[in-house]
Amino acid sequence: MKILSKVNFVTPVQTQIKLVEDRMRAQADERHPDLRAALEHLLSAGGKRVRPTIVLLVGSMLGGDSERLVTLSAAVEMLHTATLVHDDLIDGALLRRGTPTLNARWSPAATVLTGDFVFARAAKLAAETESIPVMQHFAETLAIIVNGELTQMFSSRGIANRENYYQRIYAKTASLFETCAYTAALISNTDDETCELMRQFGYDIGMAFQIVDDILDFTSNEGTIGKPVGSDLLNGLITLPALYYIESHPDDPDVGELAEGGYADPQRVARLVDAVRASDSIRQARGEASRFVDKALAALAAFPAGNEREALIELAHYITDREL
Amino acid sequence: MKILSKVNFVTPVQTQIKLVEDRMRAQADERHPDLRAALEHLLSAGGKRVRPTIVLLVGSMLGGDSERLVTLSAAVEMLHTATLVHDDLIDGALLRRGTPTLNARWSPAATVLTGDFVFARAAKLAAETESIPVMQHFAETLAIIVNGELTQMFSSRGIANRENYYQRIYAKTASLFETCAYTAALISNTDDETCELMRQFGYDIGMAFQIVDDILDFTSNEGTIGKPVGSDLLNGLITLPALYYIESHPDDPDVGELAEGGYADPQRVARLVDAVRASDSIRQARGEASRFVDKALAALAAFPAGNEREALIELAHYITDREL
């Protein structure tokens, strides 16, 4: 595996990322002090700002206006943050990236409303790009994300289904990555074909990103990912590594029990996690993530070499190589 | 008091209101069946569609395009619906307008997400008006509503404060009424002065609307408003009738106890409700609502007579006269 520095891809947009964070922080100015404190808490929890980085790199590569790109970046990261606030509330998660979640410290009511406020600010920032199609894509992406979560909530647990898996990770992750790259191209006044290539790029790295997250749920240790190994399986969610394992081991009795509620049995799940890790399934899932990254790289090949394109190539590699 | 037919003001826009409801229903097409059912349930609970009526009447009066006005109306009503879904969840309300709330039937998680989906659809519809300022006002209005709810949540209960009261009812109700009338004028390509008059009209009838709601909390019987009489006081919320009473009866021991948590004592609150009803405070609060309506009517005086203007005048009167 190629060894990569983990932050290199940020270099061309480091200054702008700082502006994006300032812009996000300013969204609760003149509001209730507790709301300002909540937003500060959410933003200080950080994360790698992968989504703003995509917006800024794609937009800069295409010669987009820096100030509008900063606005768009703040909008996508606020949208992402809002969905995390409601997700953590729904899951009852008390930690995210090692920092207490909002609902660990606030009432459910205040957490619902803070998420709503962050949605409102994401919408305001999107409107400030002054692009109708950006607004429309934003609204549609939020609908896709939420519909995906509702579908997951109402779906039977422990059922293995490849089509369902791809739909789920599109809604959960790839749809917003796609929107990042596509809307960055849109506001950079480029042609339709370029916008479409960037949409494809965003989609592919988004799909790869989530597949790798799902692999890490099997291969990491609890300290690294901040949740129990195999937590997806314990929740009855069959992700790609498990799907490969199930396809090649239909006679494993633990597999047969999954659809019957076997996922709720921690010992059974622990056995299955060990079996998946020992099998070829992890390598197969990595291969699938790599195929998405290869498609993303192919979309980039049409563009002339330059700092931003190189950084996007590095970003695509980072997505499959991180923490494996 | 002038006797008015309660539905007259809807007459000029009856056909369009039906289109607005169809448009709202269509927002969950191609989504998860449970989500479709939830949206159907929310919309069938109905309500008087006062906000779409304002959009349609103002826009028609100003010669706006009917199709865009229907889109805008659906957007404002979806935004209103989304805030109600999260409000009912937060308040634990089991009934609204006599119909079970979503959270009475669904889990909190599904209710949070359904509210988010309805927000997403409101944003999509707003974007379909293809007006950047409409989008911006929408996003800002949502931020005002949510910030108002958070401020109320974090405020000390039982404290009487006129300024705080007006801020609260602006955030809760008048801000969206204002946005209805203002954005309807905006997409009707009228001049700035007209937009400003319509903004004022929306603000004034919105303020009157909430003051009357707050009066009804004292004067109605439980069967009519579907919640206990004096429920605001029981929740420690001091509304305009109580404010007038407190100002003129500072020595009433029940008043003195309010800030000390006396609102939590049902017997004390029942005594206070009776005292407010028997005092001049209700008439004073009605007078204040009427002053807002008079200002709203003054804003309309600049426009030539016609069906829409007459309907808006009736709507303004209806707001103070309903169910009193």
Short mmCIF file of C-alpha atoms in Angstrom, two decimals, chain B:
data_model
loop_
_atom_site.label_atom_id
_atom_site.label_comp_id
_atom_site.label_asym_id
_atom_site.label_seq_id
_atom_site.Cartn_x
_atom_site.Cartn_y
_atom_site.Cartn_z
CA MET B 1 -68.14 43.20 17.36
CA LYS B 2 -68.59 42.85 13.61
CA ILE B 3 -70.04 39.50 12.63
CA LEU B 4 -68.06 37.93 9.83
CA SER B 5 -68.38 34.76 7.92
CA LYS B 6 -65.33 32.73 8.86
CA VAL B 7 -64.37 31.50 5.44
CA ASN B 8 -65.19 34.39 3.14
CA PHE B 9 -61.59 35.48 2.82
CA VAL B 10 -60.67 32.16 1.28
CA THR B 11 -63.14 32.47 -1.58
CA PRO B 12 -60.86 34.20 -4.13
CA VAL B 13 -58.13 31.56 -3.68
CA GLN B 14 -60.13 28.40 -2.99
CA THR B 15 -59.02 26.65 -6.19
CA GLN B 16 -55.38 27.49 -5.58
CA ILE B 17 -55.49 26.25 -1.97
CA LYS B 18 -56.47 22.86 -3.35
CA LEU B 19 -53.44 22.97 -5.68
CA VAL B 20 -51.23 23.91 -2.70
CA GLU B 21 -52.43 20.84 -0.80
CA ASP B 22 -51.83 18.59 -3.82
CA ARG B 23 -48.36 20.05 -4.13
CA MET B 24 -47.62 19.35 -0.48
CA ARG B 25 -48.89 15.78 -0.73
CA ALA B 26 -46.67 15.12 -3.74
CA GLN B 27 -43.54 15.88 -1.70
CA ALA B 28 -43.20 12.33 -0.38
CA ASP B 29 -43.82 10.55 -3.69
CA GLU B 30 -41.13 7.99 -4.45
CA ARG B 31 -40.07 7.98 -0.81
CA HIS B 32 -40.50 5.33 1.86
CA PRO B 33 -44.20 4.31 2.26
CA ASP B 34 -44.14 5.11 5.98
CA LEU B 35 -42.88 8.60 5.21
CA ARG B 36 -45.67 9.04 2.65
CA ALA B 37 -48.19 7.93 5.26
CA ALA B 38 -46.74 10.34 7.81
CA LEU B 39 -46.97 13.28 5.43
CA GLU B 40 -50.53 12.32 4.51
CA HIS B 41 -51.39 12.21 8.20
CA LEU B 42 -49.85 15.63 8.83
CA LEU B 43 -51.65 17.21 5.91
CA SER B 44 -55.02 15.65 6.63
CA ALA B 45 -54.86 17.19 10.12
CA GLY B 46 -55.40 20.34 8.12
CA GLY B 47 -55.73 23.68 9.77
CA LYS B 48 -57.10 26.77 8.09
CA ARG B 49 -54.16 27.29 5.72
CA VAL B 50 -54.02 30.94 6.83
CA ARG B 51 -50.41 31.30 5.69
CA PRO B 52 -50.94 30.03 2.12
CA THR B 53 -54.07 32.19 1.96
CA ILE B 54 -51.97 35.29 2.76
CA VAL B 55 -49.41 34.37 0.09
CA LEU B 56 -52.09 33.77 -2.53
CA LEU B 57 -54.18 36.87 -1.74
CA VAL B 58 -51.19 39.24 -1.54
CA GLY B 59 -49.61 37.77 -4.67
CA SER B 60 -52.88 37.84 -6.65
CA MET B 61 -53.57 41.41 -5.54
CA LEU B 62 -50.16 42.38 -6.91
CA GLY B 63 -50.60 40.46 -10.17
CA GLY B 64 -48.08 37.71 -9.34
CA ASP B 65 -47.83 34.49 -11.35
CA SER B 66 -50.33 31.97 -10.01
CA GLU B 67 -48.09 28.91 -10.37
CA ARG B 68 -45.16 30.48 -8.52
CA LEU B 69 -47.54 31.64 -5.79
CA VAL B 70 -48.84 28.08 -5.36
CA THR B 71 -45.23 26.87 -5.06
CA LEU B 72 -44.43 29.57 -2.50
CA SER B 73 -47.60 28.78 -0.55
CA ALA B 74 -46.71 25.10 -0.39
CA ALA B 75 -43.22 26.08 0.78
CA VAL B 76 -44.44 28.25 3.68
CA GLU B 77 -47.00 25.70 4.81
CA MET B 78 -44.39 22.91 4.70
CA LEU B 79 -42.03 25.07 6.77
CA HIS B 80 -44.84 25.70 9.25
CA THR B 81 -45.70 21.98 9.33
CA ALA B 82 -42.07 21.00 9.97
CA THR B 83 -41.80 23.36 12.95
CA LEU B 84 -45.07 21.95 14.35
CA VAL B 85 -43.75 18.38 14.07
CA HIS B 86 -40.66 19.21 16.13
CA ASP B 87 -42.67 21.42 18.54
CA ASP B 88 -45.16 18.68 19.31
CA LEU B 89 -42.30 16.26 19.90
CA ILE B 90 -40.57 18.71 22.25
CA ASP B 91 -43.78 19.52 24.14
CA GLY B 92 -44.83 15.88 24.22
CA ALA B 93 -48.18 16.99 22.76
CA LEU B 94 -50.38 14.05 21.78
CA LEU B 95 -53.11 15.99 19.99
CA ARG B 96 -53.12 18.95 17.62
CA ARG B 97 -56.44 20.29 16.30
CA GLY B 98 -58.03 17.15 17.74
CA THR B 99 -55.89 14.81 15.63
CA PRO B 100 -53.13 12.63 17.13
CA THR B 101 -49.70 14.22 16.63
CA LEU B 102 -47.03 12.30 14.76
CA ASN B 103 -45.13 11.64 17.99
CA ALA B 104 -48.28 10.16 19.54
CA ARG B 105 -47.96 7.34 16.99
CA TRP B 106 -44.29 7.29 16.03
CA SER B 107 -41.01 7.00 17.86
CA PRO B 108 -39.17 10.23 18.71
CA ALA B 109 -36.46 9.23 16.22
CA ALA B 110 -38.90 8.83 13.34
CA THR B 111 -40.59 12.09 14.33
CA VAL B 112 -37.30 14.04 14.32
CA LEU B 113 -36.44 12.66 10.88
CA THR B 114 -39.90 13.27 9.45
CA GLY B 115 -39.67 16.90 10.59
CA ASP B 116 -36.27 17.09 8.89
CA PHE B 117 -37.73 15.66 5.71
CA VAL B 118 -40.51 18.25 5.74
CA PHE B 119 -37.88 21.00 6.24
CA ALA B 120 -35.99 19.61 3.25
CA ARG B 121 -39.14 19.70 1.13
CA ALA B 122 -39.95 23.25 2.27
CA ALA B 123 -36.46 24.27 1.16
CA LYS B 124 -36.88 22.49 -2.16
CA LEU B 125 -40.21 24.21 -2.82
CA ALA B 126 -38.72 27.58 -1.85
CA ALA B 127 -35.88 26.96 -4.29
CA GLU B 128 -38.46 26.18 -6.99
CA THR B 129 -39.71 29.76 -6.79
CA GLU B 130 -36.32 30.51 -8.39
CA SER B 131 -35.94 33.63 -6.29
CA ILE B 132 -32.72 34.10 -4.31
CA PRO B 133 -34.29 36.62 -1.88
CA VAL B 134 -37.16 34.21 -1.21
CA MET B 135 -34.63 31.51 -0.32
CA GLN B 136 -32.76 33.90 1.94
CA HIS B 137 -35.91 35.02 3.75
CA PHE B 138 -36.97 31.45 4.19
CA ALA B 139 -33.69 30.41 5.75
CA GLU B 140 -33.64 33.49 7.98
CA THR B 141 -37.23 32.91 9.13
CA LEU B 142 -36.45 29.34 10.13
CA ALA B 143 -33.45 30.61 12.12
CA ILE B 144 -35.64 33.22 13.86
CA ILE B 145 -38.33 30.65 14.75
CA VAL B 146 -35.83 28.14 16.14
CA ASN B 147 -33.78 30.76 18.00
CA GLY B 148 -37.03 31.99 19.56
CA GLU B 149 -37.89 28.50 20.76
CA LEU B 150 -34.42 27.98 22.20
CA THR B 151 -34.55 31.37 23.93
CA GLN B 152 -37.92 30.45 25.44
CA MET B 153 -36.52 27.10 26.53
CA PHE B 154 -33.58 28.72 28.32
CA SER B 155 -35.54 31.63 29.81
CA SER B 156 -36.59 31.77 33.43
CA ARG B 157 -40.23 30.85 33.84
CA GLY B 158 -42.83 33.06 35.47
CA ILE B 159 -40.98 36.31 34.73
CA ALA B 160 -43.12 39.13 33.33
CA ASN B 161 -41.50 41.20 30.63
CA ARG B 162 -43.28 43.04 27.83
CA GLU B 163 -40.23 43.30 25.55
CA ASN B 164 -39.52 39.60 25.90
CA TYR B 165 -43.18 38.85 25.11
CA TYR B 166 -43.14 40.78 21.84
CA GLN B 167 -39.86 39.20 20.79
CA ARG B 168 -41.27 35.79 21.55
CA ILE B 169 -44.50 36.17 19.55
CA TYR B 170 -42.58 37.71 16.67
CA ALA B 171 -40.27 34.69 16.52
CA LYS B 172 -43.06 32.18 17.08
CA THR B 173 -45.70 33.54 14.70
CA ALA B 174 -45.31 36.99 13.20
CA SER B 175 -41.97 36.27 11.50
CA LEU B 176 -43.56 33.63 9.24
CA PHE B 177 -46.66 35.76 8.54
CA GLU B 178 -44.30 38.59 7.62
CA THR B 179 -42.34 36.27 5.32
CA CYS B 180 -45.58 35.08 3.67
CA ALA B 181 -46.72 38.57 2.72
CA TYR B 182 -43.24 39.89 1.92
CA THR B 183 -42.08 37.02 -0.29
CA ALA B 184 -45.45 36.96 -2.09
CA ALA B 185 -44.83 40.61 -2.96
CA LEU B 186 -41.21 39.86 -3.89
CA ILE B 187 -42.04 37.23 -6.51
CA SER B 188 -44.79 39.44 -7.92
CA ASN B 189 -42.12 41.83 -9.24
CA THR B 190 -43.52 44.84 -7.50
CA ASP B 191 -41.58 47.88 -6.23
CA ASP B 192 -39.66 48.04 -2.93
CA GLU B 193 -42.23 50.29 -1.29
CA THR B 194 -45.03 47.80 -1.95
CA CYS B 195 -42.89 44.92 -0.65
CA GLU B 196 -42.27 46.92 2.52
CA LEU B 197 -46.00 47.66 2.97
CA MET B 198 -46.77 43.97 2.58
CA ARG B 199 -44.03 43.05 5.04
CA GLN B 200 -45.65 45.43 7.52
CA PHE B 201 -49.09 43.95 6.80
CA GLY B 202 -47.82 40.41 7.44
CA TYR B 203 -46.01 41.45 10.60
CA ASP B 204 -49.07 43.21 12.02
CA ILE B 205 -51.58 40.45 11.38
CA GLY B 206 -49.05 37.91 12.68
CA MET B 207 -48.63 39.81 15.95
CA ALA B 208 -52.44 40.18 16.25
CA PHE B 209 -52.87 36.46 15.49
CA GLN B 210 -50.61 35.37 18.34
CA ILE B 211 -52.04 37.89 20.83
CA VAL B 212 -55.51 36.51 20.10
CA ASP B 213 -54.21 32.95 20.54
CA ASP B 214 -52.85 34.03 23.91
CA ILE B 215 -56.21 35.60 24.86
CA LEU B 216 -58.01 32.40 23.87
CA ASP B 217 -55.80 30.51 26.29
CA PHE B 218 -57.61 32.46 29.06
CA THR B 219 -61.11 32.83 27.65
CA SER B 220 -61.84 29.56 25.85
CA ASN B 221 -63.01 26.40 27.40
CA GLU B 222 -60.85 23.30 27.21
CA GLY B 223 -63.08 21.65 24.61
CA THR B 224 -62.58 24.48 22.12
CA ILE B 225 -58.81 24.91 22.22
CA GLY B 226 -57.95 21.29 23.00
CA LYS B 227 -55.70 22.09 25.98
CA PRO B 228 -56.34 23.18 29.59
CA VAL B 229 -57.39 26.81 30.05
CA GLY B 230 -54.43 28.79 31.37
CA SER B 231 -51.92 26.31 29.93
CA ASP B 232 -49.47 29.10 29.13
CA LEU B 233 -49.43 30.26 32.76
CA LEU B 234 -49.12 26.66 33.92
CA ASN B 235 -46.00 26.45 31.76
CA GLY B 236 -44.66 29.66 33.27
CA LEU B 237 -45.29 31.67 30.11
CA ILE B 238 -46.55 35.16 30.86
CA THR B 239 -48.58 36.34 27.88
CA LEU B 240 -50.19 39.72 27.21
CA PRO B 241 -53.43 39.32 29.26
CA ALA B 242 -51.35 38.25 32.27
CA LEU B 243 -48.89 41.10 31.67
CA TYR B 244 -51.72 43.66 31.79
CA TYR B 245 -53.09 42.04 34.93
CA ILE B 246 -49.70 42.00 36.64
CA GLU B 247 -49.13 45.67 35.80
CA SER B 248 -52.44 46.70 37.35
CA HIS B 249 -52.39 44.26 40.29
CA PRO B 250 -48.78 44.23 41.56
CA ASP B 251 -49.97 43.47 45.09
CA ASP B 252 -51.93 40.31 44.25
CA PRO B 253 -49.96 37.66 46.21
CA ASP B 254 -50.44 35.16 43.36
CA VAL B 255 -48.63 37.62 41.07
CA GLY B 256 -45.75 37.91 43.54
CA GLU B 257 -45.41 34.13 43.62
CA LEU B 258 -45.22 33.70 39.84
CA ALA B 259 -41.51 34.45 39.57
CA GLU B 260 -40.90 32.15 42.58
CA GLY B 261 -42.34 29.15 40.79
CA GLY B 262 -45.99 29.83 41.66
CA TYR B 263 -46.96 29.01 38.09
CA ALA B 264 -46.39 25.36 38.93
CA ASP B 265 -49.23 25.41 41.47
CA PRO B 266 -52.48 24.56 39.60
CA GLN B 267 -54.74 26.09 42.28
CA ARG B 268 -52.83 29.35 42.22
CA VAL B 269 -52.93 29.42 38.41
CA ALA B 270 -56.68 28.68 38.40
CA ARG B 271 -57.21 31.64 40.76
CA LEU B 272 -55.07 33.86 38.53
CA VAL B 273 -56.90 32.79 35.38
CA ASP B 274 -60.21 33.69 37.01
CA ALA B 275 -58.76 37.02 38.18
CA VAL B 276 -57.43 37.83 34.69
CA ARG B 277 -60.81 36.97 33.10
CA ALA B 278 -62.66 39.12 35.64
CA SER B 279 -60.28 42.06 35.19
CA ASP B 280 -59.95 44.56 32.40
CA SER B 281 -56.85 42.75 31.05
CA ILE B 282 -58.63 40.71 28.39
CA ARG B 283 -60.21 43.86 26.94
CA GLN B 284 -56.83 45.61 27.01
CA ALA B 285 -55.16 42.70 25.19
CA ARG B 286 -57.95 42.67 22.59
CA GLY B 287 -57.37 46.40 22.16
CA GLU B 288 -53.69 45.74 21.48
CA ALA B 289 -54.54 43.06 18.90
CA SER B 290 -56.96 45.50 17.27
CA ARG B 291 -54.25 48.15 17.07
CA PHE B 292 -52.05 45.70 15.14
CA VAL B 293 -54.98 44.90 12.84
CA ASP B 294 -55.62 48.62 12.31
CA LYS B 295 -52.00 49.06 11.25
CA ALA B 296 -52.37 46.09 8.90
CA LEU B 297 -55.49 47.67 7.38
CA ALA B 298 -53.66 50.99 6.99
CA ALA B 299 -50.98 49.18 4.97
CA LEU B 300 -53.72 47.86 2.66
CA ALA B 301 -55.33 51.28 2.14
CA ALA B 302 -52.72 52.19 -0.49
CA PHE B 303 -54.02 49.49 -2.85
CA PRO B 304 -56.99 49.80 -5.21
CA ALA B 305 -60.21 48.06 -4.18
CA GLY B 306 -60.74 44.55 -5.51
CA ASN B 307 -61.63 41.01 -4.49
CA GLU B 308 -58.18 40.24 -3.09
CA ARG B 309 -57.91 43.45 -1.09
CA GLU B 310 -61.39 42.93 0.35
CA ALA B 311 -60.49 39.35 1.26
CA LEU B 312 -57.30 40.52 3.01
CA ILE B 313 -59.35 43.07 4.99
CA GLU B 314 -61.73 40.30 6.01
CA LEU B 315 -58.81 38.07 6.93
CA ALA B 316 -57.41 40.82 9.17
CA HIS B 317 -60.78 41.21 10.92
CA TYR B 318 -61.18 37.45 11.24
CA ILE B 319 -57.90 37.26 13.10
CA THR B 320 -59.15 39.38 16.00
CA ASP B 321 -62.75 38.18 15.95
CA ARG B 322 -62.26 34.42 15.73
CA GLU B 323 -63.68 32.32 18.52
CA LEU B 324 -63.85 35.22 20.98
#
